[in-house]
Tab-separated table of C-alpha atoms in Angstrom:
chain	number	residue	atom	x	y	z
A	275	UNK	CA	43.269	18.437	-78.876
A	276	UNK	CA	40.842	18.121	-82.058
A	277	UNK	CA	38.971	14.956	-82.866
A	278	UNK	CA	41.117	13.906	-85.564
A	279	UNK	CA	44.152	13.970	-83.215
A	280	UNK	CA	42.210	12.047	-80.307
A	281	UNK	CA	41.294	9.326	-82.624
A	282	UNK	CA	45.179	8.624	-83.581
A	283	UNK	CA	45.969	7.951	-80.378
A	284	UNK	CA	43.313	5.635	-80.155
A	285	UNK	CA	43.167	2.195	-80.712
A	286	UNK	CA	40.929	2.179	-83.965
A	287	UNK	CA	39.578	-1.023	-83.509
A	288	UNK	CA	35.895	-0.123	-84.260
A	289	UNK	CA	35.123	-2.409	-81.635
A	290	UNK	CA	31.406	-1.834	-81.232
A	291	UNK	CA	32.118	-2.157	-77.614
A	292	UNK	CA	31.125	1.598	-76.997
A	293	UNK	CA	28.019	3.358	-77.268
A	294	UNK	CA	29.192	5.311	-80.348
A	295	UNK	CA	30.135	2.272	-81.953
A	296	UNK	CA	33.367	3.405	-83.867
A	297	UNK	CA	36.418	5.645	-82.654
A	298	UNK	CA	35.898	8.276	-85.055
A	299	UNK	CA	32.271	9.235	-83.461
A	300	UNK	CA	33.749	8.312	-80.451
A	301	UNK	CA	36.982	10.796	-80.337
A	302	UNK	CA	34.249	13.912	-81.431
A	303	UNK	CA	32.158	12.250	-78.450
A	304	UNK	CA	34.970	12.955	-75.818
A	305	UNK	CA	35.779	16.033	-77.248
A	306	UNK	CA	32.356	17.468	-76.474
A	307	UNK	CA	32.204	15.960	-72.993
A	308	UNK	CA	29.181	13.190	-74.002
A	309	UNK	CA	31.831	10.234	-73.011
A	310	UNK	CA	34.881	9.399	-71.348
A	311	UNK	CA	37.676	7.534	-72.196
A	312	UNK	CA	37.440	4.942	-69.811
A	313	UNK	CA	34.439	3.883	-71.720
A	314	UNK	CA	37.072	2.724	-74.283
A	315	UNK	CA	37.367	-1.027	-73.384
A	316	UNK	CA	40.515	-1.587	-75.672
A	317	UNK	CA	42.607	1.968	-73.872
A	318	UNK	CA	44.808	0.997	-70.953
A	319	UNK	CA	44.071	3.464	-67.932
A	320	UNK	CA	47.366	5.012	-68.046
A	321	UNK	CA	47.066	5.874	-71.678
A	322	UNK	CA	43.685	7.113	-70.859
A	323	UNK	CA	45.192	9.453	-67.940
A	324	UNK	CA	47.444	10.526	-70.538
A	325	UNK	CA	45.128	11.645	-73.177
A	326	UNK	CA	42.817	13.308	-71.091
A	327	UNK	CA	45.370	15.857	-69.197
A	328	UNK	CA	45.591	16.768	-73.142
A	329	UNK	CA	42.026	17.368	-73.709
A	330	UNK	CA	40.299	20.814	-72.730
A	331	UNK	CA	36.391	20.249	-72.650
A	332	UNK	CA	34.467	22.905	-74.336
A	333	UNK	CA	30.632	22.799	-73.106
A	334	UNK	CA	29.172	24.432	-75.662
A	335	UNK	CA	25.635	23.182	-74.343
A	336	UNK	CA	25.715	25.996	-71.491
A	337	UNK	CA	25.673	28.235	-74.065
A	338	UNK	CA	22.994	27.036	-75.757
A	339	UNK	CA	20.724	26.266	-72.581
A	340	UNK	CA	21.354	30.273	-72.086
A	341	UNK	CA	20.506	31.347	-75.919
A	342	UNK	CA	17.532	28.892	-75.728
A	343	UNK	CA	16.065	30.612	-72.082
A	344	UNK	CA	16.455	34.216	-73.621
A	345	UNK	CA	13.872	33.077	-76.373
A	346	UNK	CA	11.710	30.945	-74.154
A	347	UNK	CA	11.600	34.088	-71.892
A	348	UNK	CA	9.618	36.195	-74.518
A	349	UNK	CA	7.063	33.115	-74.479
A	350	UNK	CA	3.902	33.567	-72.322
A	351	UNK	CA	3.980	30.121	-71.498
A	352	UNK	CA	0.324	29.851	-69.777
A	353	UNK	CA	-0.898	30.939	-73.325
A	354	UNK	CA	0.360	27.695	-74.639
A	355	UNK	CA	0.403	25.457	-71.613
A	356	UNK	CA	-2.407	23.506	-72.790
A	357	UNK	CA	-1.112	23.038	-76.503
A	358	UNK	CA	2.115	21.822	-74.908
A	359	UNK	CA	0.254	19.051	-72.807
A	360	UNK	CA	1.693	20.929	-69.656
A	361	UNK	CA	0.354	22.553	-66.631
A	362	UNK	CA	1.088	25.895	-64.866
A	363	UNK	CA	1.703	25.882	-60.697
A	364	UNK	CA	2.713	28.932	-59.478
A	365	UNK	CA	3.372	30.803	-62.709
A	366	UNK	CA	5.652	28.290	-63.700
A	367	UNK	CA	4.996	25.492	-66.541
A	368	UNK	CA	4.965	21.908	-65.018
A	369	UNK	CA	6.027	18.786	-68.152
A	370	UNK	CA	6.221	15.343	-67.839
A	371	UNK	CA	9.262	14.325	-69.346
A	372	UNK	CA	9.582	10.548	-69.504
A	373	UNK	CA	8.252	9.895	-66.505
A	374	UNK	CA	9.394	12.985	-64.373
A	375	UNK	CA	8.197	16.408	-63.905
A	376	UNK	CA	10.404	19.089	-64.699
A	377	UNK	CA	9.380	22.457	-64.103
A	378	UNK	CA	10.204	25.734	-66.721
A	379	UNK	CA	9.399	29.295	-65.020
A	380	UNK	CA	9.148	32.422	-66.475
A	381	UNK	CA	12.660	33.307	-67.159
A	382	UNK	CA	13.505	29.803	-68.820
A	383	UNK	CA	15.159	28.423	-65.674
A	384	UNK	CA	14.443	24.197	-65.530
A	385	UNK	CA	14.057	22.292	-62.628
A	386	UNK	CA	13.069	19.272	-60.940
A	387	UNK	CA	13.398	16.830	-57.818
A	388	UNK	CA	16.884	15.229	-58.298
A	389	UNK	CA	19.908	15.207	-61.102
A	390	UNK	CA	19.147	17.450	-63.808
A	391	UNK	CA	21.185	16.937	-67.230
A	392	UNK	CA	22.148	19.880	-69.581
A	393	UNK	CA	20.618	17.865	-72.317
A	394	UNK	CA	17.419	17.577	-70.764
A	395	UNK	CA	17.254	21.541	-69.929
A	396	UNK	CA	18.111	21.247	-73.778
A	397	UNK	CA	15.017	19.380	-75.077
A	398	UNK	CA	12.808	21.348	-73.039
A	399	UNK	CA	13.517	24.354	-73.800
A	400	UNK	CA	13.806	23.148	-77.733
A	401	UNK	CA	10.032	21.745	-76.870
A	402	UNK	CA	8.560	24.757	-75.662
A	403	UNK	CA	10.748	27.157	-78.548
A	404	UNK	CA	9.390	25.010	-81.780
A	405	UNK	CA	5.960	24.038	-80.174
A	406	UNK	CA	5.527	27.883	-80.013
A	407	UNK	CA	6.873	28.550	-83.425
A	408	UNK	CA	5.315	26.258	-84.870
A	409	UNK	CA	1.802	26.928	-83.019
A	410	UNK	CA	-0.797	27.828	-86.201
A	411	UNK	CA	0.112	24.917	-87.568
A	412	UNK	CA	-0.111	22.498	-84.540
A	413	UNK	CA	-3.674	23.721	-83.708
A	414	UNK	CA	-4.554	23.191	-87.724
A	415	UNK	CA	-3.992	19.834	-87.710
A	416	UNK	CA	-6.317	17.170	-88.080
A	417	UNK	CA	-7.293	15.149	-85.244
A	418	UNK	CA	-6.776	11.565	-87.339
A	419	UNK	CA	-3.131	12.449	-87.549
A	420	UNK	CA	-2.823	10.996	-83.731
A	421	UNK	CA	-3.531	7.804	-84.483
A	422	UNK	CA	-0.880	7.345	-87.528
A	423	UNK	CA	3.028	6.215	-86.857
A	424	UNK	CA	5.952	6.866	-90.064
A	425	UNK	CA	9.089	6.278	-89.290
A	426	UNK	CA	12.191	9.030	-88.277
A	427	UNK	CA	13.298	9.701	-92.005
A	428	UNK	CA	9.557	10.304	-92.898
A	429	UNK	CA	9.928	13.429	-90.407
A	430	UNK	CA	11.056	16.328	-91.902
A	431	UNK	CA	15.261	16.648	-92.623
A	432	UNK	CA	14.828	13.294	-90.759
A	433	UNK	CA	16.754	11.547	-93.538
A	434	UNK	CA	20.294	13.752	-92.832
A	435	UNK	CA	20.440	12.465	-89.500
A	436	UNK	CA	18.760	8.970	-89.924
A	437	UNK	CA	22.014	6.857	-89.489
A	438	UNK	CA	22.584	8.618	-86.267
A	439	UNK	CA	19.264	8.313	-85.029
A	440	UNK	CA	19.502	4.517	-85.568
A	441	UNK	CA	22.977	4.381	-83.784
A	442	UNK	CA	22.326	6.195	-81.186
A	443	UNK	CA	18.625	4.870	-80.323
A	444	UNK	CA	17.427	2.257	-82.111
A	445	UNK	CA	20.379	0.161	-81.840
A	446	UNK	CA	21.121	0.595	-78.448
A	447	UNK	CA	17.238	-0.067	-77.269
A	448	UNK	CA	17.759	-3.786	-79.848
A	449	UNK	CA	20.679	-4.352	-77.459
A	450	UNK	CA	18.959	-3.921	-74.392
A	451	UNK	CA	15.914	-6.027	-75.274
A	452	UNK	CA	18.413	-8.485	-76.684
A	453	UNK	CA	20.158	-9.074	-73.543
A	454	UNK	CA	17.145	-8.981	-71.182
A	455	UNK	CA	13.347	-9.112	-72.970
A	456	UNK	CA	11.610	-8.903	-69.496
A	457	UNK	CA	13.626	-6.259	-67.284
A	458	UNK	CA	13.233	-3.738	-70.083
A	459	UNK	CA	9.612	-4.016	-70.724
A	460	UNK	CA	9.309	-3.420	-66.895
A	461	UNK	CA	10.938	-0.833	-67.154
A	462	UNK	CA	9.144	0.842	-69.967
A	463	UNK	CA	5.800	-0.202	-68.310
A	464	UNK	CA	7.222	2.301	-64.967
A	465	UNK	CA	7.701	4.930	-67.352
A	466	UNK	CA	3.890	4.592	-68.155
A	467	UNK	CA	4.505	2.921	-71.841
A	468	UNK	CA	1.558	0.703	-72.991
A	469	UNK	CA	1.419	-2.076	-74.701
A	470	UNK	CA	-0.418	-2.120	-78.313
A	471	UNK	CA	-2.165	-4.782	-80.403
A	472	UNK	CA	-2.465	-4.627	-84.272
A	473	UNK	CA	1.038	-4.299	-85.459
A	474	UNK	CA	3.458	-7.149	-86.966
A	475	UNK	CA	5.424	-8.110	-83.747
A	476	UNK	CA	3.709	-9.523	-80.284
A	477	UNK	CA	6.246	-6.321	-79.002
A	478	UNK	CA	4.990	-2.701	-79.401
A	479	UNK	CA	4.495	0.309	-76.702
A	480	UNK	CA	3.487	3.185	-76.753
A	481	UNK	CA	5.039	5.958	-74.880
A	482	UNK	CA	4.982	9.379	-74.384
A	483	UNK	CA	8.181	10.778	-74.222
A	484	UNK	CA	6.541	14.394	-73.809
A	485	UNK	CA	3.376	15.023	-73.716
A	486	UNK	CA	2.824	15.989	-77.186
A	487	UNK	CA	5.539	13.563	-78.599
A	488	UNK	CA	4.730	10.007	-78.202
A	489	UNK	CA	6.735	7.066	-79.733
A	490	UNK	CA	5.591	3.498	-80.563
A	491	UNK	CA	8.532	0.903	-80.035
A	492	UNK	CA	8.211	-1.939	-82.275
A	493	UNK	CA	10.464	-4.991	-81.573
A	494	UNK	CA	11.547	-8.353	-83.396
A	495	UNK	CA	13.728	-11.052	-81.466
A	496	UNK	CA	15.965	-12.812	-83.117
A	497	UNK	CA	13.977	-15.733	-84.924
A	498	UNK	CA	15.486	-18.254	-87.184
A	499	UNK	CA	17.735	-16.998	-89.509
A	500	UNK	CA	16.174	-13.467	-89.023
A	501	UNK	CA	18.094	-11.308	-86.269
A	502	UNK	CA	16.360	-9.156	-84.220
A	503	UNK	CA	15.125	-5.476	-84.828
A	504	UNK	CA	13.981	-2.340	-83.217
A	505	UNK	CA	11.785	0.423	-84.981
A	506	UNK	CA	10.918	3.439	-83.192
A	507	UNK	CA	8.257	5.164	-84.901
A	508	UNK	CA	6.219	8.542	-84.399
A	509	UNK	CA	3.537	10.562	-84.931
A	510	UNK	CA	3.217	12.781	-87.735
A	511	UNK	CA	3.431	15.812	-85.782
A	512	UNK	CA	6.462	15.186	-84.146
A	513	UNK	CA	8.706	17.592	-85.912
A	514	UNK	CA	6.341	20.733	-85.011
A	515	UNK	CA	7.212	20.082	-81.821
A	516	UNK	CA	10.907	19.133	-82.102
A	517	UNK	CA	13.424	19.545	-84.856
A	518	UNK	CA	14.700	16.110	-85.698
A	519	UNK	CA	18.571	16.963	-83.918
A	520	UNK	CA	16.468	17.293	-80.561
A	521	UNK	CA	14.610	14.048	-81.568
A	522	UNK	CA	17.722	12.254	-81.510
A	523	UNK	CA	18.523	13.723	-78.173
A	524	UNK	CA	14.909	12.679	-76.884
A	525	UNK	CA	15.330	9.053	-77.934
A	526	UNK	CA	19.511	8.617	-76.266
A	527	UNK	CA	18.063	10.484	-73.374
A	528	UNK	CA	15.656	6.949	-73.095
A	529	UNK	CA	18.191	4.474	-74.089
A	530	UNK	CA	20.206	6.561	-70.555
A	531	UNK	CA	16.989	6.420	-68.452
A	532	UNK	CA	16.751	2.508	-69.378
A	533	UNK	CA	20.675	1.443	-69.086
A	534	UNK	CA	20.224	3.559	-65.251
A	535	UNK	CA	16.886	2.112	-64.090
A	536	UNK	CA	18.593	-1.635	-65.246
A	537	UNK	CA	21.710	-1.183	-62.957
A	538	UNK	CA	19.122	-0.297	-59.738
């Protein structure tokens, strides 16, 4: 079944009830394997059942995880350990990804204590590929640049994908701090986010998503008649390091780690 024929059998609704917002993003969502149908809240189970004996899953990102580890295999990564922010233990490269440390060996191979998702094998091995690419550059690069923030369409082909990047991450995140201020800033505090003085709203972190990538989180409640935002900003450098497809990935990959650490 192809998107287009998923999303006629749906109830087209454009509830906003999902985390893709519309049925149309939706449908190609399913089709990839990053939903399920019971996430629909307006699809009966039984029709549900119905459409998904129809639907064959394609994971296409095992194939990439695979394409990605034959380049990151021809990478000495102890040569670029340090301009990665990571450490090597026992000939294999050690990263804190929000929070957790994953560990990349030789051959590409990621692992770490506990679930492992294929899209953070994804971003890791993305990190490691561009950072490595895009190494002359990164060490040429003035120091100053660290303490300046522009926003995800200032980033380079970061206006293609800007409506996603707000739709997947920046909305979600305004939800989130919408429904419950104090249990997400806790939970940005465990990931090891700070908070930051000097900007326009009472509500900014800092956070380093990896090593080399951090974010500042900038958020407005709802005041007056002014609803409430979310701007995620980053440095400069951020798209040496990761193309801006992978940035999107980075930033739903927190919006997941939040929406899982709330429901513990």
């Amino acid at each position: 079944m192809k998107q287009i024929d998923l999303y006629k059998n749906l109830p087209k609704k454009n509830c906003g009830k999902c985390r893709q917002k519309t049925c149309m993003p939706f449908a190609l969502a399913v089709i990839k394997g990053d939903a399920e149908l019971s996430e629909c809240p307006l699809l009966d189970t039984a029709e549900a059942e119905r459409l998904k004996g129809m639907i064959t899953v394609t994971d296409w990102r095992e194939g990439l995880i695979l394409k990605l580890r034959d380049e990151v295999k021809k990478i000495d990564l102890a040569a670029i350990a340090d301009l990665l922010g990571g450490q090597m233990k026992n000939g294999s490269l050690v990263i804190i990804c929000m929070g957790r440390p994953f560990t990349i060996s030789a051959d590409g191979e990621v692992a770490t204590h506990g679930h492992i998702t294929p899209w953070v094998k994804i971003l890791l091995l993305h990190y490691i590929r561009n950072s490595f690419n895009n190494s002359i550059m990164i060490k040429g690069m003035p120091k100053q640049a660290d303490e300046k923030w522009i926003s995800y369409a200032e980033l380079k082909s970061g206006m293609v994908k800007a409506s996603s990047f707000q739709r997947e991450g920046e909305d979600p995140l305004k939800e989130m701090l919408d429904q419950n201020l104090a249990s997400v800033e806790a939970i940005l505090n465990r990931l090891g986010a700070l908070k930051k003085e000097g900007f326009p709203t009472p509500y900014a972190w800092a956070l380093n998503l990896l090593p080399k990538v951090p974010v500042l989180i900038l958020y407005w409640p709802e005041e007056n008649e002014f609803p409430s935002k979310v701007k995620v900003l980053f440095n400069p450098s951020a798209d040496k390091y990761l193309d801006v497809e992978a940035i999107v990935f980075l930033i739903e990959g927190l919006v997941k780690n939040i929406e899982a650490m709330s429901r513990r």
